[in-house]
PDB file of C-alpha atoms in Angstrom:
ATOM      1  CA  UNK A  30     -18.213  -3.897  16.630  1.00  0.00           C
ATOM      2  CA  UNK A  31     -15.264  -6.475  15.144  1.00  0.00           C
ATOM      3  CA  UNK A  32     -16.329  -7.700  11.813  1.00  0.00           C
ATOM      4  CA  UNK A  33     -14.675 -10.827  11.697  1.00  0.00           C
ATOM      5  CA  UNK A  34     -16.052 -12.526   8.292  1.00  0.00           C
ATOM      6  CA  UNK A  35     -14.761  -9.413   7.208  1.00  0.00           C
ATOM      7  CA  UNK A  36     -11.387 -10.216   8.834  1.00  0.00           C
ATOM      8  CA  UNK A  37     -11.295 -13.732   7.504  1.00  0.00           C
ATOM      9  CA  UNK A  38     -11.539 -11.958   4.047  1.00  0.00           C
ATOM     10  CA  UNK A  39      -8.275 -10.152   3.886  1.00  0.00           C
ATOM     11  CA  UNK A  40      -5.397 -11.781   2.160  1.00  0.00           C
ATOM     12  CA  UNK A  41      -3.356 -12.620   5.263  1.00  0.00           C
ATOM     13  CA  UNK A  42      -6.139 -14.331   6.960  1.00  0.00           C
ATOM     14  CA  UNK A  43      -7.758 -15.864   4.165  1.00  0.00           C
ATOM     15  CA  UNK A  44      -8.612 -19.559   5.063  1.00  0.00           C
ATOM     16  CA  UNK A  45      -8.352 -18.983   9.260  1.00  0.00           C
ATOM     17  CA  UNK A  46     -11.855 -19.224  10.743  1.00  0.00           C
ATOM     18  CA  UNK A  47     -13.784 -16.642  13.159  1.00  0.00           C
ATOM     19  CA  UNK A  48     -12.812 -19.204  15.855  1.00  0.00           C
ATOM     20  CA  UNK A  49      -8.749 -18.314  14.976  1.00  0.00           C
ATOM     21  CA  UNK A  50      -9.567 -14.822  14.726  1.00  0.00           C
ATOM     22  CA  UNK A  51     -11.137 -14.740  18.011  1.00  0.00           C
ATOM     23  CA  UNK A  52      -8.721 -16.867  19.540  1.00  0.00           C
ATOM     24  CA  UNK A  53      -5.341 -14.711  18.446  1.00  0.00           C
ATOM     25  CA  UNK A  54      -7.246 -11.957  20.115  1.00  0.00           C
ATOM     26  CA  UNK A  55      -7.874 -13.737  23.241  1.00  0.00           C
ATOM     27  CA  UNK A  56      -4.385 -14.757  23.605  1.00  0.00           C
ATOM     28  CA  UNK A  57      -2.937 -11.480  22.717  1.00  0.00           C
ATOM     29  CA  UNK A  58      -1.862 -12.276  19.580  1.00  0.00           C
ATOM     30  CA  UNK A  59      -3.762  -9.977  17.608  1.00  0.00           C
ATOM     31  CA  UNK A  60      -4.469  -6.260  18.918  1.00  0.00           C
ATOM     32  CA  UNK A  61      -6.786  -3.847  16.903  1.00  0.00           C
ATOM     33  CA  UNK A  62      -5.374  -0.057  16.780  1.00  0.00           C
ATOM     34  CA  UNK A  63      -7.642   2.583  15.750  1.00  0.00           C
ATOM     35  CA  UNK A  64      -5.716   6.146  13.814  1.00  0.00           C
ATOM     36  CA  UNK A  65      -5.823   9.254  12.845  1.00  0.00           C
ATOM     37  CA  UNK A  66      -5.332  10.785   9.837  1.00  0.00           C
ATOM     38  CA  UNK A  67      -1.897  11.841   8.977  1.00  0.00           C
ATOM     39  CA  UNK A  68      -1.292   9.782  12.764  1.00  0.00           C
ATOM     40  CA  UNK A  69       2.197   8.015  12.290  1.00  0.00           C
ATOM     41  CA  UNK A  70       1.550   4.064  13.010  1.00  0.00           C
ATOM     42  CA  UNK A  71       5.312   3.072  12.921  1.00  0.00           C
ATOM     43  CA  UNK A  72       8.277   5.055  12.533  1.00  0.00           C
ATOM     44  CA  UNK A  73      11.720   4.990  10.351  1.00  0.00           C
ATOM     45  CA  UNK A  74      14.375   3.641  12.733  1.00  0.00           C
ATOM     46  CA  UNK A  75      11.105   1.192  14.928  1.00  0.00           C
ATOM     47  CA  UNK A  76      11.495  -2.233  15.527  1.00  0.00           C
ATOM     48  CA  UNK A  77       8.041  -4.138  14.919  1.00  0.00           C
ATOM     49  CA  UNK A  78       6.919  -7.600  16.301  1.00  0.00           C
ATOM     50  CA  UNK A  79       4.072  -7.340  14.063  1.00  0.00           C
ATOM     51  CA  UNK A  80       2.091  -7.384  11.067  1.00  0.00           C
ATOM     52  CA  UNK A  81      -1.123  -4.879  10.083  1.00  0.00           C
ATOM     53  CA  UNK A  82      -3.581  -5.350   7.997  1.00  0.00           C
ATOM     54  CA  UNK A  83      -5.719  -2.679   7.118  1.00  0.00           C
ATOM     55  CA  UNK A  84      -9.449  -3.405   7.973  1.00  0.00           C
ATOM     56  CA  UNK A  85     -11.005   0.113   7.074  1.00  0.00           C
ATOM     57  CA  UNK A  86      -9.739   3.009   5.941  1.00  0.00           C
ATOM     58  CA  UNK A  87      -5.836   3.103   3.793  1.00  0.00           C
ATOM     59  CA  UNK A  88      -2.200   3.702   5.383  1.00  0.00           C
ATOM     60  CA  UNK A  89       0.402   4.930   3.442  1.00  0.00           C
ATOM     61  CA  UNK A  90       4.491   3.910   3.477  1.00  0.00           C
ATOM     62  CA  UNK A  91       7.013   6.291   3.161  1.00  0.00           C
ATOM     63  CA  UNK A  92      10.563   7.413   3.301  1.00  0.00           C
ATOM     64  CA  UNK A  93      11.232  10.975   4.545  1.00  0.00           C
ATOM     65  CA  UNK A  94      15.112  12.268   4.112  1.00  0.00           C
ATOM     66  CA  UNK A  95      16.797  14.551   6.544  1.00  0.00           C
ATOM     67  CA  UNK A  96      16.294  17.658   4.249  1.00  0.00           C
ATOM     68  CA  UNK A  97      12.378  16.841   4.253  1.00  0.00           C
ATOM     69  CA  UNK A  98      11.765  14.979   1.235  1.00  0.00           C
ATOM     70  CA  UNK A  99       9.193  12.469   0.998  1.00  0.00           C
ATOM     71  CA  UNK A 100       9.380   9.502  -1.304  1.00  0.00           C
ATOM     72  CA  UNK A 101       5.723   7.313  -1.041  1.00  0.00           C
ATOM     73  CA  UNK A 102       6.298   3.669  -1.516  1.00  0.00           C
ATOM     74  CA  UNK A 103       2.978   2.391  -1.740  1.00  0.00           C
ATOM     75  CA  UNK A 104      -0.318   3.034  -0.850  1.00  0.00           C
ATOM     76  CA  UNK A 105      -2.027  -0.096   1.740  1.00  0.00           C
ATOM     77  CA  UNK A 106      -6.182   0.282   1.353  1.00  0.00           C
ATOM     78  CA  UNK A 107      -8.806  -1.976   3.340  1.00  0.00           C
ATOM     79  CA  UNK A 108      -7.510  -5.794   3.275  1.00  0.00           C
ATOM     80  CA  UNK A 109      -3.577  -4.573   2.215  1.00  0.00           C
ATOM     81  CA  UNK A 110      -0.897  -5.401   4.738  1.00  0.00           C
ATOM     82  CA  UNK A 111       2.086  -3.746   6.075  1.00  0.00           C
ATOM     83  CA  UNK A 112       5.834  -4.252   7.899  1.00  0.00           C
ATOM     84  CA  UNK A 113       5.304  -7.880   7.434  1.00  0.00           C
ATOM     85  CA  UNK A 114       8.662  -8.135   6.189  1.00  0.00           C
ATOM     86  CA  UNK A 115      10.141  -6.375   9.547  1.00  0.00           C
ATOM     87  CA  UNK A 116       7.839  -8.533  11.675  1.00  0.00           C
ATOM     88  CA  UNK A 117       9.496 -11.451  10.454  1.00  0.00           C
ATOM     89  CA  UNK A 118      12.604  -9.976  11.693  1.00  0.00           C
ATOM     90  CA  UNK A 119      12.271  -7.892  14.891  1.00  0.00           C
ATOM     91  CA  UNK A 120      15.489  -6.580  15.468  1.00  0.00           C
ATOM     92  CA  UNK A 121      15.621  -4.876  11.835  1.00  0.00           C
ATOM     93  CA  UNK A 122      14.892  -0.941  12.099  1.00  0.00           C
ATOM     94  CA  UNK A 123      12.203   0.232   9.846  1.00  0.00           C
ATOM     95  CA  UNK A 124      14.025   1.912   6.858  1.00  0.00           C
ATOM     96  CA  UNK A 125      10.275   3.269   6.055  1.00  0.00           C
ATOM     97  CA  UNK A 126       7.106   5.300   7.549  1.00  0.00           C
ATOM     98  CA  UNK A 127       3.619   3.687   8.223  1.00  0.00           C
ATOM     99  CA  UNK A 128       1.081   7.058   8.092  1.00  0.00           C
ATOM    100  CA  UNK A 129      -2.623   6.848   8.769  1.00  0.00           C
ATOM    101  CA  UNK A 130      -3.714   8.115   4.742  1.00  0.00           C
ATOM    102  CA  UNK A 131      -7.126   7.954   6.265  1.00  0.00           C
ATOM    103  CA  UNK A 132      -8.534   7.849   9.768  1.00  0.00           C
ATOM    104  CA  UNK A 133      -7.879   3.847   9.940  1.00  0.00           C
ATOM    105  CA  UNK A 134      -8.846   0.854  12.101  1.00  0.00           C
ATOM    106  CA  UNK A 135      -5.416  -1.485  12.334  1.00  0.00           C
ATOM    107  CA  UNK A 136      -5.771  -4.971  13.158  1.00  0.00           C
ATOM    108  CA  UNK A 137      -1.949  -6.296  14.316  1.00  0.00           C
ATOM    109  CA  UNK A 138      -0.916  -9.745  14.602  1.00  0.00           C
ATOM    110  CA  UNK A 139       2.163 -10.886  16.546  1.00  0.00           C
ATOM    111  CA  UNK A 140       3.727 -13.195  14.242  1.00  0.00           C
ATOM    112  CA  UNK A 141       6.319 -15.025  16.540  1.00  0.00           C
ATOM    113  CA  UNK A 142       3.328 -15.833  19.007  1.00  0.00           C
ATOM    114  CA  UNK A 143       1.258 -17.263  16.208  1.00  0.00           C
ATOM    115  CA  UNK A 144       3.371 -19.063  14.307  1.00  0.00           C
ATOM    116  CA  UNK A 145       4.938 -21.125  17.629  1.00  0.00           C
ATOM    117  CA  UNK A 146       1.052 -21.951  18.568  1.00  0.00           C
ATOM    118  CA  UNK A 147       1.172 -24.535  15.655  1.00  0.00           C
ATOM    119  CA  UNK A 148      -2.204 -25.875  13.788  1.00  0.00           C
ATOM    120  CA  UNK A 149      -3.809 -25.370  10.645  1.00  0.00           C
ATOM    121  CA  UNK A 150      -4.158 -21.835  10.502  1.00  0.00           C
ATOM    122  CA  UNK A 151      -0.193 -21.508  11.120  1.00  0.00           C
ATOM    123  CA  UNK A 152       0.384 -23.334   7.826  1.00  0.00           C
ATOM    124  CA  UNK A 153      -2.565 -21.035   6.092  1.00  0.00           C
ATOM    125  CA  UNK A 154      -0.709 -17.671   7.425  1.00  0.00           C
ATOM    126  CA  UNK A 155       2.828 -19.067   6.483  1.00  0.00           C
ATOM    127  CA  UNK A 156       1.749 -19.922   2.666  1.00  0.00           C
ATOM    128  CA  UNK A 157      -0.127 -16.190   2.852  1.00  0.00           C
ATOM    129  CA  UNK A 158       2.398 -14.603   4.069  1.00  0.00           C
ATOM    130  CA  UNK A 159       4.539 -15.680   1.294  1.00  0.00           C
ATOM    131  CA  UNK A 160       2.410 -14.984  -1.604  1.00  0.00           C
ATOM    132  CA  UNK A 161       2.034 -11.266   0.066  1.00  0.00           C
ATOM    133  CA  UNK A 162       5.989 -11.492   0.312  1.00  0.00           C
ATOM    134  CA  UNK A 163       6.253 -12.800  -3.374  1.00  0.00           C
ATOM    135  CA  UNK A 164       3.627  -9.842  -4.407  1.00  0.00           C
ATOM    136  CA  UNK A 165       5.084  -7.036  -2.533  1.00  0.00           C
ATOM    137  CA  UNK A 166       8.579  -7.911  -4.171  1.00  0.00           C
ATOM    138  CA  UNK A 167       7.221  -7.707  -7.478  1.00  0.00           C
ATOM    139  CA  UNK A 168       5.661  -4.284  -6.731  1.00  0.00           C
ATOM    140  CA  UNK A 169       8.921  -3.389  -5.766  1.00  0.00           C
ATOM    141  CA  UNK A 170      10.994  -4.181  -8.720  1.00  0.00           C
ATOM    142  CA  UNK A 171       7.931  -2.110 -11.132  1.00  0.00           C
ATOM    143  CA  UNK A 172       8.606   0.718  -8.790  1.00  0.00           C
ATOM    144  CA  UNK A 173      12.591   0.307  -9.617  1.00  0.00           C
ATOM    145  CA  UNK A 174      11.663   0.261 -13.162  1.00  0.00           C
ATOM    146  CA  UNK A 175       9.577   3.160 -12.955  1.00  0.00           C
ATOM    147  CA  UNK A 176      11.891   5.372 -11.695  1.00  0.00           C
ATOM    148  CA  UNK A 177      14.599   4.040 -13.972  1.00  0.00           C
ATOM    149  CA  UNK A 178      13.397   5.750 -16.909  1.00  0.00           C
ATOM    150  CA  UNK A 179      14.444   9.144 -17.983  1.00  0.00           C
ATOM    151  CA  UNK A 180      11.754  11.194 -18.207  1.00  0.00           C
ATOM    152  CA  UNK A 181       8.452  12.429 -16.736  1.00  0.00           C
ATOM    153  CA  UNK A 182       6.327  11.229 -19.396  1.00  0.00           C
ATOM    154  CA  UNK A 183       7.561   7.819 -19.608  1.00  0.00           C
ATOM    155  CA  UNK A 184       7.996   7.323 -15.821  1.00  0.00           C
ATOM    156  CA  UNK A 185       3.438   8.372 -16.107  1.00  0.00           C
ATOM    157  CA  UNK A 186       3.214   6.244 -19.121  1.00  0.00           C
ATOM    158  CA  UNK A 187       4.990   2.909 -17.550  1.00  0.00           C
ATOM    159  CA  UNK A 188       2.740   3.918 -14.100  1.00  0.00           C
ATOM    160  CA  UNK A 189      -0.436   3.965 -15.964  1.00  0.00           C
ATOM    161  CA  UNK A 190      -0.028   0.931 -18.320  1.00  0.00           C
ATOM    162  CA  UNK A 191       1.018  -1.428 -15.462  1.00  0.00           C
ATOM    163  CA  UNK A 192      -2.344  -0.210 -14.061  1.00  0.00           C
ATOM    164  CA  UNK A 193      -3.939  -0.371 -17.015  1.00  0.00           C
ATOM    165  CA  UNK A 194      -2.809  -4.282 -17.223  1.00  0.00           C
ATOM    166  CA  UNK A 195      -3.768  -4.915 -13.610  1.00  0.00           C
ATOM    167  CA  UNK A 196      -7.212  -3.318 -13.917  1.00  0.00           C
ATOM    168  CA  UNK A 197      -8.083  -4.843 -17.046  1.00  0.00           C
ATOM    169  CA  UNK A 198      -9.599  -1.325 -18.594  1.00  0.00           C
ATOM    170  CA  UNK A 199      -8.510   1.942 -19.933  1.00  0.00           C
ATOM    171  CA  UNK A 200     -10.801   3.424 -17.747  1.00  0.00           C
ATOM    172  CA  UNK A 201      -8.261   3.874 -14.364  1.00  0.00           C
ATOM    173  CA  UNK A 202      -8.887   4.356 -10.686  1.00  0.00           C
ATOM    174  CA  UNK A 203      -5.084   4.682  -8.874  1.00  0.00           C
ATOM    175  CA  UNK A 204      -4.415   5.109  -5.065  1.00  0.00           C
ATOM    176  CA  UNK A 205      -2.705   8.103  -5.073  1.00  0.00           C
ATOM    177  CA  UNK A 206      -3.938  12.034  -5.162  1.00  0.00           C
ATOM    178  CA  UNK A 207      -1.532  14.294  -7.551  1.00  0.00           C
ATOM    179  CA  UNK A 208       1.067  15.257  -4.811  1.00  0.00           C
ATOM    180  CA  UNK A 209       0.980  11.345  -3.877  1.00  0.00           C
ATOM    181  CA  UNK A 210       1.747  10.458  -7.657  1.00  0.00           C
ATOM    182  CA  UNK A 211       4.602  12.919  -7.917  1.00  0.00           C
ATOM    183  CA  UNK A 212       6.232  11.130  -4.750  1.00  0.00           C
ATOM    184  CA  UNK A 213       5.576   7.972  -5.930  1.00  0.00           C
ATOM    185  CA  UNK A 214       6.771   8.511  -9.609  1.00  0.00           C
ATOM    186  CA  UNK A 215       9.812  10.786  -7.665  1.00  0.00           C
ATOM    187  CA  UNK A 216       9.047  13.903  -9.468  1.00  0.00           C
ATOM    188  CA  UNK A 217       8.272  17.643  -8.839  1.00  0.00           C
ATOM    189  CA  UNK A 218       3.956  17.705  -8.020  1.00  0.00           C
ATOM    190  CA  UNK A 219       4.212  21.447 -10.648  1.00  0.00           C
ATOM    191  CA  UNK A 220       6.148  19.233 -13.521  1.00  0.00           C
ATOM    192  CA  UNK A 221       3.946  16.569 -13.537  1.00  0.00           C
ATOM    193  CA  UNK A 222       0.736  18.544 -13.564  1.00  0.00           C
ATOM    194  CA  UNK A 223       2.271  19.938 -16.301  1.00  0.00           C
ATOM    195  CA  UNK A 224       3.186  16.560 -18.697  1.00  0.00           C
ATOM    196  CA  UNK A 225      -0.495  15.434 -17.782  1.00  0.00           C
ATOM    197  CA  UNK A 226      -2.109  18.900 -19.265  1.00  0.00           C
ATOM    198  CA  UNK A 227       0.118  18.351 -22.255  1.00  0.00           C
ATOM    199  CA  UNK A 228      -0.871  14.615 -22.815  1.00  0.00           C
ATOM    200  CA  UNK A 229      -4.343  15.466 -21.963  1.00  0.00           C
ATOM    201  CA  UNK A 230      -4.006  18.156 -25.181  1.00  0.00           C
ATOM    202  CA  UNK A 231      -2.471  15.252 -27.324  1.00  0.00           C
ATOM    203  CA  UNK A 232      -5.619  13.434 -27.012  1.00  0.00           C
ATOM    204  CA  UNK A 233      -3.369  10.393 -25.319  1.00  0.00           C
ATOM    205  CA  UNK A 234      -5.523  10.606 -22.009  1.00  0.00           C
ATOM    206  CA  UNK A 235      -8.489  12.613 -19.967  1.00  0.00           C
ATOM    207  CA  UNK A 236      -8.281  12.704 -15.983  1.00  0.00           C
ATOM    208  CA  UNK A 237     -10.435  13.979 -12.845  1.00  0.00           C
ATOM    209  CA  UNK A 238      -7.949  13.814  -9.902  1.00  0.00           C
ATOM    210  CA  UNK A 239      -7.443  10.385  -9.589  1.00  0.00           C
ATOM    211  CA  UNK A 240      -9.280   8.705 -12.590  1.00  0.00           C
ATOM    212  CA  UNK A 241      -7.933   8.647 -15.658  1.00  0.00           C
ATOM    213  CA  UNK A 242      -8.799   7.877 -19.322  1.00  0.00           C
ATOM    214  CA  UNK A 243      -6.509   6.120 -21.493  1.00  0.00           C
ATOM    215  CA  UNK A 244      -7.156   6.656 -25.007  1.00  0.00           C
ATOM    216  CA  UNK A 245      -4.475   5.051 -26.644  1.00  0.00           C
ATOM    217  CA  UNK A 246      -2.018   2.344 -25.312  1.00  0.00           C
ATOM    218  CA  UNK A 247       0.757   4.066 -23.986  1.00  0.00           C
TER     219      UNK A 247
END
């Protein structure tokens, strides 16, 4: 059954109504996919026409090299968006992966159809789409200075302080299991198992798989 005031909660559609909701769907505007886990949703070298958002479950976007490395980019959970970028431009190949993370429920909206039909909730999902935009580029840029730094320890220590500023408490949830770190923080999964142990025997920070203690500012 389609949850819509749970639709009309997400970011992207934050200030639409049921009514729009219903009505993108009617008109074929909207499409809700249902995936797999580990299912690929879009594919490196894809055109898209349109933008997900995430209604249950998480997706994750990647970049896999020809000699079968993976790099994770971020991690989209229940409300996040994705390829809204390449949606906006539809003859732009996908440099990146969308992978079910979890078995998922997708709920796509064709943004050239949409934005022609006009109205109110046009100029809600323009000024959302921006801010999403805006946010995405800032995660971005942390991710560039993340992987700037030298070593392991200050590539975990820059990762869990920006999180520890977002969340607001020492006491950390992330996104990402440890193999999902180590691609995201572009390291080997062994080395950084290792660095944690050590910092974990400094007394800097305790951790069960993907909660974490800070005791100390890092």
């Amino acid at each position: 059954m389609i949850d819509f005031q749970e639709m009309i909660k997400t970011p992207l559609l934050r200030g639409c109504s049921e009514e729009n909701v219903r009505e993108m769907l009617h008109q074929g505007a909207a499409r809700i996919g249902l995936f797999e886990k580990r299912e690929v949703i879009c594919r490196a070298g894809d055109t898209v026409s349109e933008v997900g958002i995430v209604l249950d479950g998480s997706v994750q976007v990647e970049n896999n090299d020809a000699w079968g490395g993976r790099s994770i980019l971020n991690i989209v959970e229940a409300g996040g968006v994705f390829a809204e970028a390449y949606a906006c431009l539809p003859d732009e190949p996908l440099l990146v992966s969308v992978v079910a993370n979890t078995d998922c429920e997708i709920l796509f909206l064709r943004v050239s159809q949409i934005f022609a039909g006009g109205g109110s909730c046009h100029t809600v999902l323009c000024r959302n789409l921006l801010t999403i935009a805006a946010r995405k580029n800032v995660m971005l840029s942390q991710q560039m200075f993340l992987t700037s730094t030298k070593t392991i320890r200050e590539r975990v220590t820059a990762y869990l302080a920006g999180q520890m500023a977002v969340q607001g408490s020492a006491r950390l949830e992330i996104p990402f299991d440890r193999q999902q770190l180590a691609d995201y923080l572009h390291v080997e999964r062994s080395a950084l198992s290792k660095e944690l142990g050590k910092m974990r025997r400094e007394g800097l920070l305790d951790f069960r798989k993907n909660r974490f203690t800070l005791y100390t500012r890092l």
